[in-house]
Coordinates of C-alpha atoms and ligand atoms in Angstrom, one line a residue:
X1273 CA -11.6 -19.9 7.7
X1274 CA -9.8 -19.3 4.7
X1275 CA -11.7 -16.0 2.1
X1276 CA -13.2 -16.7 -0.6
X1277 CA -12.2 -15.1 -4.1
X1278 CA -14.4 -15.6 -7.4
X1279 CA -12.2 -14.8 -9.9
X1280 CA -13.4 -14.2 -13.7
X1281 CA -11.1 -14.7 -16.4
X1282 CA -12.4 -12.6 -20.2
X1283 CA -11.3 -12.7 -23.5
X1284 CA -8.5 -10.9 -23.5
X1285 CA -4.2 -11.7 -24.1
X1286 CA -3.7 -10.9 -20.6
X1287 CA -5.6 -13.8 -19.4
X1288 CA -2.6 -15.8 -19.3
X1289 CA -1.1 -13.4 -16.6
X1290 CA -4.6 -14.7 -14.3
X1291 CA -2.7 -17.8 -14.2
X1292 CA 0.2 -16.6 -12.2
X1293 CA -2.1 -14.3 -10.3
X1294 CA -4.4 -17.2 -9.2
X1295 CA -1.7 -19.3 -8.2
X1296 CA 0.2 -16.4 -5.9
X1297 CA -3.4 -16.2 -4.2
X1298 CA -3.9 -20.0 -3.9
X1299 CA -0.9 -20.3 -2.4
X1300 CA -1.1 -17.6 0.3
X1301 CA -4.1 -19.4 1.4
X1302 CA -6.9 -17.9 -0.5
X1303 CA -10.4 -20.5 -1.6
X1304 CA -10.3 -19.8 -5.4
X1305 CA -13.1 -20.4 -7.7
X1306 CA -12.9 -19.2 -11.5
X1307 CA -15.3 -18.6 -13.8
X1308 CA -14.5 -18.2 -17.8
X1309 CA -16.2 -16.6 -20.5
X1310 CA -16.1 -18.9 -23.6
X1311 CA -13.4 -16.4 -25.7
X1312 CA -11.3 -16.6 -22.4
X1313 CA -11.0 -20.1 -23.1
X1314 CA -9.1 -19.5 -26.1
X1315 CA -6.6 -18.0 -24.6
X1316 CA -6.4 -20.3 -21.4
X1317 CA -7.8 -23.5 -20.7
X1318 CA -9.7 -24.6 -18.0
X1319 CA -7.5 -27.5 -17.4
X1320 CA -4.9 -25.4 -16.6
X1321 CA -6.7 -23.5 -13.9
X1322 CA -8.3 -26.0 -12.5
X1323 CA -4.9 -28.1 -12.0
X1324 CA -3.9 -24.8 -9.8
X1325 CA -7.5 -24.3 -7.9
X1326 CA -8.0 -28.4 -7.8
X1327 CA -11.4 -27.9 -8.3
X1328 CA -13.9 -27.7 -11.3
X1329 CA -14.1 -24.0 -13.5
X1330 CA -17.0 -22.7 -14.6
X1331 CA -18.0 -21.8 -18.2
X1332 CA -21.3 -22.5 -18.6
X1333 CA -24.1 -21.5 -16.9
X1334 CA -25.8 -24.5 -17.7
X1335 CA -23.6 -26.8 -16.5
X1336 CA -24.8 -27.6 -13.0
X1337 CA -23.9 -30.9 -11.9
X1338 CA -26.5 -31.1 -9.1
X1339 CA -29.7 -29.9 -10.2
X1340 CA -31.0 -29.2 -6.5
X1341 CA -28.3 -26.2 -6.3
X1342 CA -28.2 -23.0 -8.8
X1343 CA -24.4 -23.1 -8.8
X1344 CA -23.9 -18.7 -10.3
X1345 CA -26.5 -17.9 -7.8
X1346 CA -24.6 -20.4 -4.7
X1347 CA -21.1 -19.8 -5.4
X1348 CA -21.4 -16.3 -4.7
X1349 CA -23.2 -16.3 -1.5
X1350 CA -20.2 -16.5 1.1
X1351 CA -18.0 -14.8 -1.4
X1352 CA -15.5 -11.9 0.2
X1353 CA -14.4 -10.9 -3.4
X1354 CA -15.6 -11.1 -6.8
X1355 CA -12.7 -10.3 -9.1
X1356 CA -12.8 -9.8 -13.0
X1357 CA -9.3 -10.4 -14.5
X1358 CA -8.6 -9.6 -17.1
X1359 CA -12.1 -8.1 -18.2
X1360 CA -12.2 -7.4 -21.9
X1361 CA -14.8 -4.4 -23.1
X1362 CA -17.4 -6.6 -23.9
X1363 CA -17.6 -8.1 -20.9
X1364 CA -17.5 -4.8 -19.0
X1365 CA -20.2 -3.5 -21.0
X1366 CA -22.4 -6.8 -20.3
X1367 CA -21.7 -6.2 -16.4
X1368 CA -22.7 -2.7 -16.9
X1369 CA -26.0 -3.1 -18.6
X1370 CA -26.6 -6.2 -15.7
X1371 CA -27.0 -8.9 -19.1
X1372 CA -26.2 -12.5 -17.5
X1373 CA -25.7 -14.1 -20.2
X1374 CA -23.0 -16.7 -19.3
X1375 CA -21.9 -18.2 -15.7
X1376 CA -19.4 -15.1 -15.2
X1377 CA -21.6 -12.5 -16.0
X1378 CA -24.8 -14.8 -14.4
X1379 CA -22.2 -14.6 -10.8
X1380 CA -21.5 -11.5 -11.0
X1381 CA -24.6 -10.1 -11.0
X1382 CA -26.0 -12.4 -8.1
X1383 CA -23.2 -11.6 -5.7
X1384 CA -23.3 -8.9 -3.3
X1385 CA -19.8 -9.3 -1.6
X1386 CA -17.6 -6.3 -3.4
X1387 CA -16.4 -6.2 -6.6
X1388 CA -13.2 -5.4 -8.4
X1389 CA -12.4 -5.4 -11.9
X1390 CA -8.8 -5.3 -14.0
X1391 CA -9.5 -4.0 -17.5
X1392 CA -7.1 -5.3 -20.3
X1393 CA -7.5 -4.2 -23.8
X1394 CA -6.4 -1.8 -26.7
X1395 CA -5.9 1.6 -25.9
X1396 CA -8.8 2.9 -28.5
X1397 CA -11.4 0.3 -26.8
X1398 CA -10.2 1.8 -23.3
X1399 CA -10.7 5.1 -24.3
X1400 CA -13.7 4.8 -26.1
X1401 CA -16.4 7.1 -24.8
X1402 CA -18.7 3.6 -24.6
X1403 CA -16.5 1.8 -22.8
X1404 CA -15.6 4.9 -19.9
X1405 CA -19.3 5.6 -19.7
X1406 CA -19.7 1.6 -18.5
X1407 CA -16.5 2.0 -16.2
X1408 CA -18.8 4.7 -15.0
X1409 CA -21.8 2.8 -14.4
X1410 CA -20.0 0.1 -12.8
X1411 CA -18.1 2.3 -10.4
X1412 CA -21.5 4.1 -9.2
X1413 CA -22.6 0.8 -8.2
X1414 CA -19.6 0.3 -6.0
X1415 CA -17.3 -1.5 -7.9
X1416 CA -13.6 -0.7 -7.7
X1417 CA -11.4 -0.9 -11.0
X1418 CA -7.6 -1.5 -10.8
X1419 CA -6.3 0.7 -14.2
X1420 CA -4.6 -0.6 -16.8
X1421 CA -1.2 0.9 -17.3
X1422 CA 0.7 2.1 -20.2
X1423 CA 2.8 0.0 -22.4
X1424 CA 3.3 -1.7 -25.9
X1425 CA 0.1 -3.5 -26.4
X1426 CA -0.3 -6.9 -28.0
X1427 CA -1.7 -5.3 -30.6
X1428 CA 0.9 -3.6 -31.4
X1429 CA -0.5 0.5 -30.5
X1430 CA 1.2 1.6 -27.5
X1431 CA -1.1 3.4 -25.0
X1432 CA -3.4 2.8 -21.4
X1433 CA -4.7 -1.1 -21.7
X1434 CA -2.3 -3.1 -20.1
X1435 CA -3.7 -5.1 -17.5
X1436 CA -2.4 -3.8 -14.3
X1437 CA 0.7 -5.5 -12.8
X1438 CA 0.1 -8.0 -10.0
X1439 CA 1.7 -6.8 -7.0
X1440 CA -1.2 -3.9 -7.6
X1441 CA -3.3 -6.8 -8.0
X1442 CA -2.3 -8.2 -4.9
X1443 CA -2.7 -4.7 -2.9
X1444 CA -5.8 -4.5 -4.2
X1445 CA -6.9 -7.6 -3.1
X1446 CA -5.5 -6.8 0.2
X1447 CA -7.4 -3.8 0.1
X1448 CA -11.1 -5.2 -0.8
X1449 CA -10.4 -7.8 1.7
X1450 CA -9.2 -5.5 4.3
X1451 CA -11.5 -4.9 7.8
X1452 CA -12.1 -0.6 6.9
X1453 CA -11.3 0.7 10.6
X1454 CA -9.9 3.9 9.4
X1455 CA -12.5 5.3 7.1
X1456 CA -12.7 8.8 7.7
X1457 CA -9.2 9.1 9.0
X1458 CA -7.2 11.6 6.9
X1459 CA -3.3 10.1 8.0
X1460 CA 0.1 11.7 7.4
X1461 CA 3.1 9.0 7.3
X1462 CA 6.8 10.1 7.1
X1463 CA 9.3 7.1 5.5
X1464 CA 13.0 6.6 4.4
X1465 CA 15.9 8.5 4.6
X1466 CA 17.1 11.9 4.0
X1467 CA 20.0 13.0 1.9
X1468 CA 22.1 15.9 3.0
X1469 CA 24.1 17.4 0.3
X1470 CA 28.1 17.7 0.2
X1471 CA 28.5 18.9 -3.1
X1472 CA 27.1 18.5 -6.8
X1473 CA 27.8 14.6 -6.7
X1474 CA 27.5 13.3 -2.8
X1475 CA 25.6 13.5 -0.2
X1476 CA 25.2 12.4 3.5
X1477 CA 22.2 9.4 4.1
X1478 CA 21.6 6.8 6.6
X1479 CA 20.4 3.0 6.3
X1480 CA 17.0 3.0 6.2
X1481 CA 15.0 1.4 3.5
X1482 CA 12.0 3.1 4.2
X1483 CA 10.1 -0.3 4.2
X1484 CA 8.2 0.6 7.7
X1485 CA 6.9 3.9 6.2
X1486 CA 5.5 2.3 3.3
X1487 CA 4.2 -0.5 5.0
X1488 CA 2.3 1.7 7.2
X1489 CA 1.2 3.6 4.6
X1490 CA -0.4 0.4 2.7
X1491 CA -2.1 -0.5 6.0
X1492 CA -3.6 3.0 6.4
X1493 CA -5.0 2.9 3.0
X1494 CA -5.9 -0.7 2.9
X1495 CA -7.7 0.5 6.5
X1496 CA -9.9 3.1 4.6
X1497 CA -8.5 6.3 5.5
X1498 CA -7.1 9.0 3.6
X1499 CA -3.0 8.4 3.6
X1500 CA -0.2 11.2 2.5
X1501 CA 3.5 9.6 2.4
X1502 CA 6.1 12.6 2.4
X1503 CA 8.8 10.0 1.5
X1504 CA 12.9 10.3 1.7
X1505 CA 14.6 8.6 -1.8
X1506 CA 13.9 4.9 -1.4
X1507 CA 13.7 2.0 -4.5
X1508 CA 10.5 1.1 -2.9
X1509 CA 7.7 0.6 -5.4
X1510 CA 4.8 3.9 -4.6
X1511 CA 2.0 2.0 -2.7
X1512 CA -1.3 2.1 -4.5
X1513 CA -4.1 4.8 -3.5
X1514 CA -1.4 7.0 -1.0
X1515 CA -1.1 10.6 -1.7
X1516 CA 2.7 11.0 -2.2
X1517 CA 5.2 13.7 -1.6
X1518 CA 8.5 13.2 -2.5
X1519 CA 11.4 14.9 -0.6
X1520 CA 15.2 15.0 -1.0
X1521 CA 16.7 16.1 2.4
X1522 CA 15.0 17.2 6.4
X1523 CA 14.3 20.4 5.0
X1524 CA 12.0 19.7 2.9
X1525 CA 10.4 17.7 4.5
X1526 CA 10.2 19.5 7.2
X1527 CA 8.2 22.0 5.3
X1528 CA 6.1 19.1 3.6
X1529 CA 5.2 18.6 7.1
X1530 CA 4.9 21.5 8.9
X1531 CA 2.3 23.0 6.4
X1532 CA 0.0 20.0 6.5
X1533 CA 0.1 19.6 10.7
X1534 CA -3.3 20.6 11.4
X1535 CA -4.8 18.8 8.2
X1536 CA -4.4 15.2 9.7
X1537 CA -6.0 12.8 12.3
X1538 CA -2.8 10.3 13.0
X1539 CA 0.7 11.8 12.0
X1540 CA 3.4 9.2 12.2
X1541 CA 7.1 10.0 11.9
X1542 CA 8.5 6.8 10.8
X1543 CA 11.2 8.4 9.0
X1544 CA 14.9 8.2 9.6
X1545 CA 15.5 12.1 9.2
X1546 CA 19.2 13.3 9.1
X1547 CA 20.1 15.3 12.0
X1548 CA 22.8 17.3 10.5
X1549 CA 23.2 19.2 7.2
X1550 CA 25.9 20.1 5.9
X1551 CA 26.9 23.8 6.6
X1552 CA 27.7 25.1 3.1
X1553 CA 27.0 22.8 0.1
X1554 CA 30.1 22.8 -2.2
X1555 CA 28.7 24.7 -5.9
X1556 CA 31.7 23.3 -7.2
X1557 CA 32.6 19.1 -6.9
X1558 CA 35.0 18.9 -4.1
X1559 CA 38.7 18.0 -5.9
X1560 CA 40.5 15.8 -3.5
X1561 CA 43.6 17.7 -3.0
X1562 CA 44.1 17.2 0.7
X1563 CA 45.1 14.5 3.0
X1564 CA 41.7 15.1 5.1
X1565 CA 38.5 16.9 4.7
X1566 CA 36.8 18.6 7.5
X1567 CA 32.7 19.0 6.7
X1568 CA 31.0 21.6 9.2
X1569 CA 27.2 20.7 9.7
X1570 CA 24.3 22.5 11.3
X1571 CA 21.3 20.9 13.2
X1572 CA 18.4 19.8 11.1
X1573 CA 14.7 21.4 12.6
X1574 CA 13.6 18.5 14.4
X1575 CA 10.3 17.6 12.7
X1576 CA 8.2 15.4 15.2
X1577 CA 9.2 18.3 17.8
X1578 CA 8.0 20.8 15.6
X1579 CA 5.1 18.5 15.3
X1580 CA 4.3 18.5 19.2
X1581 CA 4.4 21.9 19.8
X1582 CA 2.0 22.6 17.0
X1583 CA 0.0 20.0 17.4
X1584 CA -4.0 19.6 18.8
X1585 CA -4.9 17.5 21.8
X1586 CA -7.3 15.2 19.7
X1587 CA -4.3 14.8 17.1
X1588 CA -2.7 11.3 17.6
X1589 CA 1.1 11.4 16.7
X1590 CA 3.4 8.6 16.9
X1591 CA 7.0 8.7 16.4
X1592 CA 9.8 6.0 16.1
X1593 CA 12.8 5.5 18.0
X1594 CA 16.1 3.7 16.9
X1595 CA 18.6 3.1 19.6
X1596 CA 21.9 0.9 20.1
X1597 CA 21.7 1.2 23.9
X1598 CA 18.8 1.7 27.0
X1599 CA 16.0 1.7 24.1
X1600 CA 13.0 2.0 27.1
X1601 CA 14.5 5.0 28.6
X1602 CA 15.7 6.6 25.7
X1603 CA 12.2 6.1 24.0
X1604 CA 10.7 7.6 27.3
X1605 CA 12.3 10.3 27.0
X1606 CA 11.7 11.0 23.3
X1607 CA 8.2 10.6 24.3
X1608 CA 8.2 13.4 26.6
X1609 CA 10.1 15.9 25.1
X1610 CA 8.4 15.0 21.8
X1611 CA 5.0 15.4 22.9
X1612 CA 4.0 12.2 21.5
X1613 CA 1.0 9.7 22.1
X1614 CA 3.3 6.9 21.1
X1615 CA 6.8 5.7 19.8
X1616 CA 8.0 2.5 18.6
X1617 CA 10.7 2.0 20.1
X1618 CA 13.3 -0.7 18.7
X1619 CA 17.2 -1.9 19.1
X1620 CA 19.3 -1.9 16.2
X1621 CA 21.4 -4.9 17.4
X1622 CA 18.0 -7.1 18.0
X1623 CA 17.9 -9.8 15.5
X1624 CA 15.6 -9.0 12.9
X1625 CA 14.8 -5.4 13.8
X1626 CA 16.1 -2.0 11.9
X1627 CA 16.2 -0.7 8.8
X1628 CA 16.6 -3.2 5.4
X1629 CA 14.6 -6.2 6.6
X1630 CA 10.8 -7.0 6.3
X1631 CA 10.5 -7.8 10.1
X1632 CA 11.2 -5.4 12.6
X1633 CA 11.0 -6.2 16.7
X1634 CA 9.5 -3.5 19.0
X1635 CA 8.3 -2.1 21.9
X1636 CA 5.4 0.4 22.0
X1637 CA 5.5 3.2 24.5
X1638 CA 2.8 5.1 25.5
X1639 CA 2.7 7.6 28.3
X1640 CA 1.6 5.0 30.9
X1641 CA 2.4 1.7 29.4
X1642 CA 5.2 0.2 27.0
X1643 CA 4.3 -3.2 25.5
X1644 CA 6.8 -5.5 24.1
X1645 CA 6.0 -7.3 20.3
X1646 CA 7.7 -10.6 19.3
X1647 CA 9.4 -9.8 15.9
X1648 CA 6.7 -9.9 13.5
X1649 CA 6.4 -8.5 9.5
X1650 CA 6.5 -4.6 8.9
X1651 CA 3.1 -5.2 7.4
X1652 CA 1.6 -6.9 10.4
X1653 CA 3.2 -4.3 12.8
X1654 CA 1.7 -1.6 10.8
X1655 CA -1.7 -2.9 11.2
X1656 CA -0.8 -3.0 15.5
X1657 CA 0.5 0.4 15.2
X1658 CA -2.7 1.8 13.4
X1659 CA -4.6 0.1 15.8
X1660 CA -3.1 1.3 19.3
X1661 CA -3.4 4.7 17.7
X1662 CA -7.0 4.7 16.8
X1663 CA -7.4 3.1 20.3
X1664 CA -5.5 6.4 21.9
X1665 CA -8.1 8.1 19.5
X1666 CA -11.1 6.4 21.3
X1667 CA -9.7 6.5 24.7
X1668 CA -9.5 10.6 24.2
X1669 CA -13.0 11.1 23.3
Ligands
CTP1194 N1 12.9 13.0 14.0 C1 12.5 14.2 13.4 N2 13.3 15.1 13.0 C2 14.6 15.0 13.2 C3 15.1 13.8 13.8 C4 14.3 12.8 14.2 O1 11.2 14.3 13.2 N3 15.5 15.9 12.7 C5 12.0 12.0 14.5 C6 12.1 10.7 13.8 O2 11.3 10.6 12.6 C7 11.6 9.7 14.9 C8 11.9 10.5 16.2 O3 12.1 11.8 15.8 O4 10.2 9.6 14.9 C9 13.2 9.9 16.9 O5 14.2 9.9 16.0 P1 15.6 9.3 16.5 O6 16.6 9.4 15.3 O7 15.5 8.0 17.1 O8 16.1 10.3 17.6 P2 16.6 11.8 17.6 O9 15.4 12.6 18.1 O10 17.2 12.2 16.3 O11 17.7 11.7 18.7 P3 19.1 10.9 18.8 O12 19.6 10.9 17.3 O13 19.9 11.7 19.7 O14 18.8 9.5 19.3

């Protein structure tokens, strides 16, 4: 059965962005019903939303059409999410001091599913002592708030107060809605490339788009646990709530990693980590005066071996492996001399596995069984991978 989303639309310019927001969600499956403050619609109507939701909005508290059922105390009784966006200051202070004075603020207070709000508003109102001290309030009761950002504000002052952008919408949605199967689980991810220096203006990299990394970070987080991404230059966008370290070549992170070792429950070294550095980096940019250019490298520590010597027996680490040819055996042996728990093994020539795509296909290798996956999203496998490893975890104890 599809989840269920309340979503609560304020008074605010931003409430035009809900529109967008609530369409994304209806399409990807979600059961949508809105509720609007009367200010909200001035800004939006109803009729708009409810062409998107195809089913009636809610304004005013006293409009029940069936006077056998309360409708703000119903509606929210199989919620999974109640989500104010955008929420102006006044309606945050109403939620704070529990006044239920319209449908929205009626539902919110009758539902017990969680709660997540997206402030939108001037920069003053936001930082006004009143308005923090009911952010407060709201967040000791266990509601979650998705910050505003920084930006050029309708109202022309430029400051925090812009409602947060909707792919962090989106992962925070993902996150409320998420099953938490990690909490307690402090988890350190490794993503992307590394870049090996030639000289002031090049450098040495590989293919990988860090997508997997990140992906498994977002799971982790969305899971509950504690996440640090020590991340290889990517264009990904940071995922939301993840500790990050950023790192320029395998020596650094290297020592990102090494330090942190016996800090973490699950390591997982999904990143694509140069094995060669260049022997000695050109101060100068290298003129090209000669008909060939000969580069001597040295070997780059290898970090996930580092990792398995150093590691405890109730650690679970994971590592990846990319091949071109024998992928089982090669991964089997990784595993060994790696002193892993796991690796995910998978074939650059596969259709839809490797480095820039959103799908990857894979085997899983543990040390007595390797299980083949059909070719599935990076997001989906990272929720598999998370899960084999905390079921390692469970098998150890
Ligand atoms: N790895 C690492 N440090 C390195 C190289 C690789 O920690 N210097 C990790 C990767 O993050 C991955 C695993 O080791 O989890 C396997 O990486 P892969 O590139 O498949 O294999 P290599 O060990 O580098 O061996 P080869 O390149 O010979 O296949």
């Amino acid at each position: 059965m599809s989840k269920k989303i309340i979503i609560g639309i304020t008074g605010s310019i931003a409430a035009f962005k809900s529109i967008q927001l609530i369409s994304d969600l209806v399409k990807q499956g979600y059961q949508i019903e809105v509720m609007m403050s009367e200010s909200a619609t001035r800004f939006v109507t109803p009729v708009c939303i409810q062409s998107l939701i195809k089913r009636k909005v809610y304004v005013d508290t006293f409009d029940d059409e069936n006077p056998a059922i309360i409708t703000h105390v119903d509606i929210v009784k199989d919620a999974d999410l109640f989500m104010v966006v955008p929420a102006s200051a006044h309606t945050i202070a109403k939620l704070a001091y529990g006044m239920a004075d319209n449908m929205l603020t009626s539902a919110f207070l009758a539902a017990t599913c969680p709660k997540l709000i997206a402030p939108a508003m001037n920069v003053h109102m936001y930082e006004n002592p009143i308005t923090q001290k009911n952010i407060q309030t709201l967040k000791e009761t266990g509601v979650v708030f998705v910050e505003p950002i920084s930006g050029l504000l309708a109202c022309g002052d430029t400051g925090n107060g812009k409602l947060a952008d909707e792919e962090t919408l989106l992962e925070m949605i993902d996150y409320m809605l998420a099953p938490k199967t990690l909490i307690g689980k402090k988890i350190l991810i490794s993503a992307g490339p590394t870049q090996e220096s030639i000289d002031p203006v090049r450098y040495i990299t590989n293919h990988s788009s860090g997508k997997m990394g990140y992906a498994l970070a977002k799971a982790a987080f969305q899971s509950g646990a504690q996440v640090t991404l020590v991340s290889g230059p990517t264009h990904l966008k940071k995922p939301h709530g993840v500790n990050i370290i950023d790192v320029i070549n395998a020596n650094d992170m290297y020592h990102q990693i090494i330090q942190r070792v016996h800090d973490y429950h699950y390591i997982i070294m999904s990143a694509a980590v140069g094995d060669y550095a260049v022997q000695n980096i050109a101060e100068e940019k290298i003129k090209k005066k000669e008909d060939t250019l000969l580069l001597e490298f040295h070997k780059n520590k290898d970090i996930l071996l580092e990792i398995g010597k150093r590691r405890s027996s109730a650690q679970v680490i994971c590592g990846f492996a990319m091949e071109t040819s024998n992928l089982i055996e090669n991964a089997q042996t990784k595993l060994k001399k790696k002193n892993c728990d796991m690796i995910v093994a998978n074939h650059l020539k596969v259709e839809g596995a490797g480095f820039q795509g959103d799908t990857n296909v894979v085997s899983i290798l543990t040390t007595d069984a390797v299980q083949n996956y059909d070719i599935m999203s990076k997001q989906d496998l990272a929720h598999v991978i998370l899960n084999q490893m905390k079921e390692l975890e469970e098998r150890k104890c």
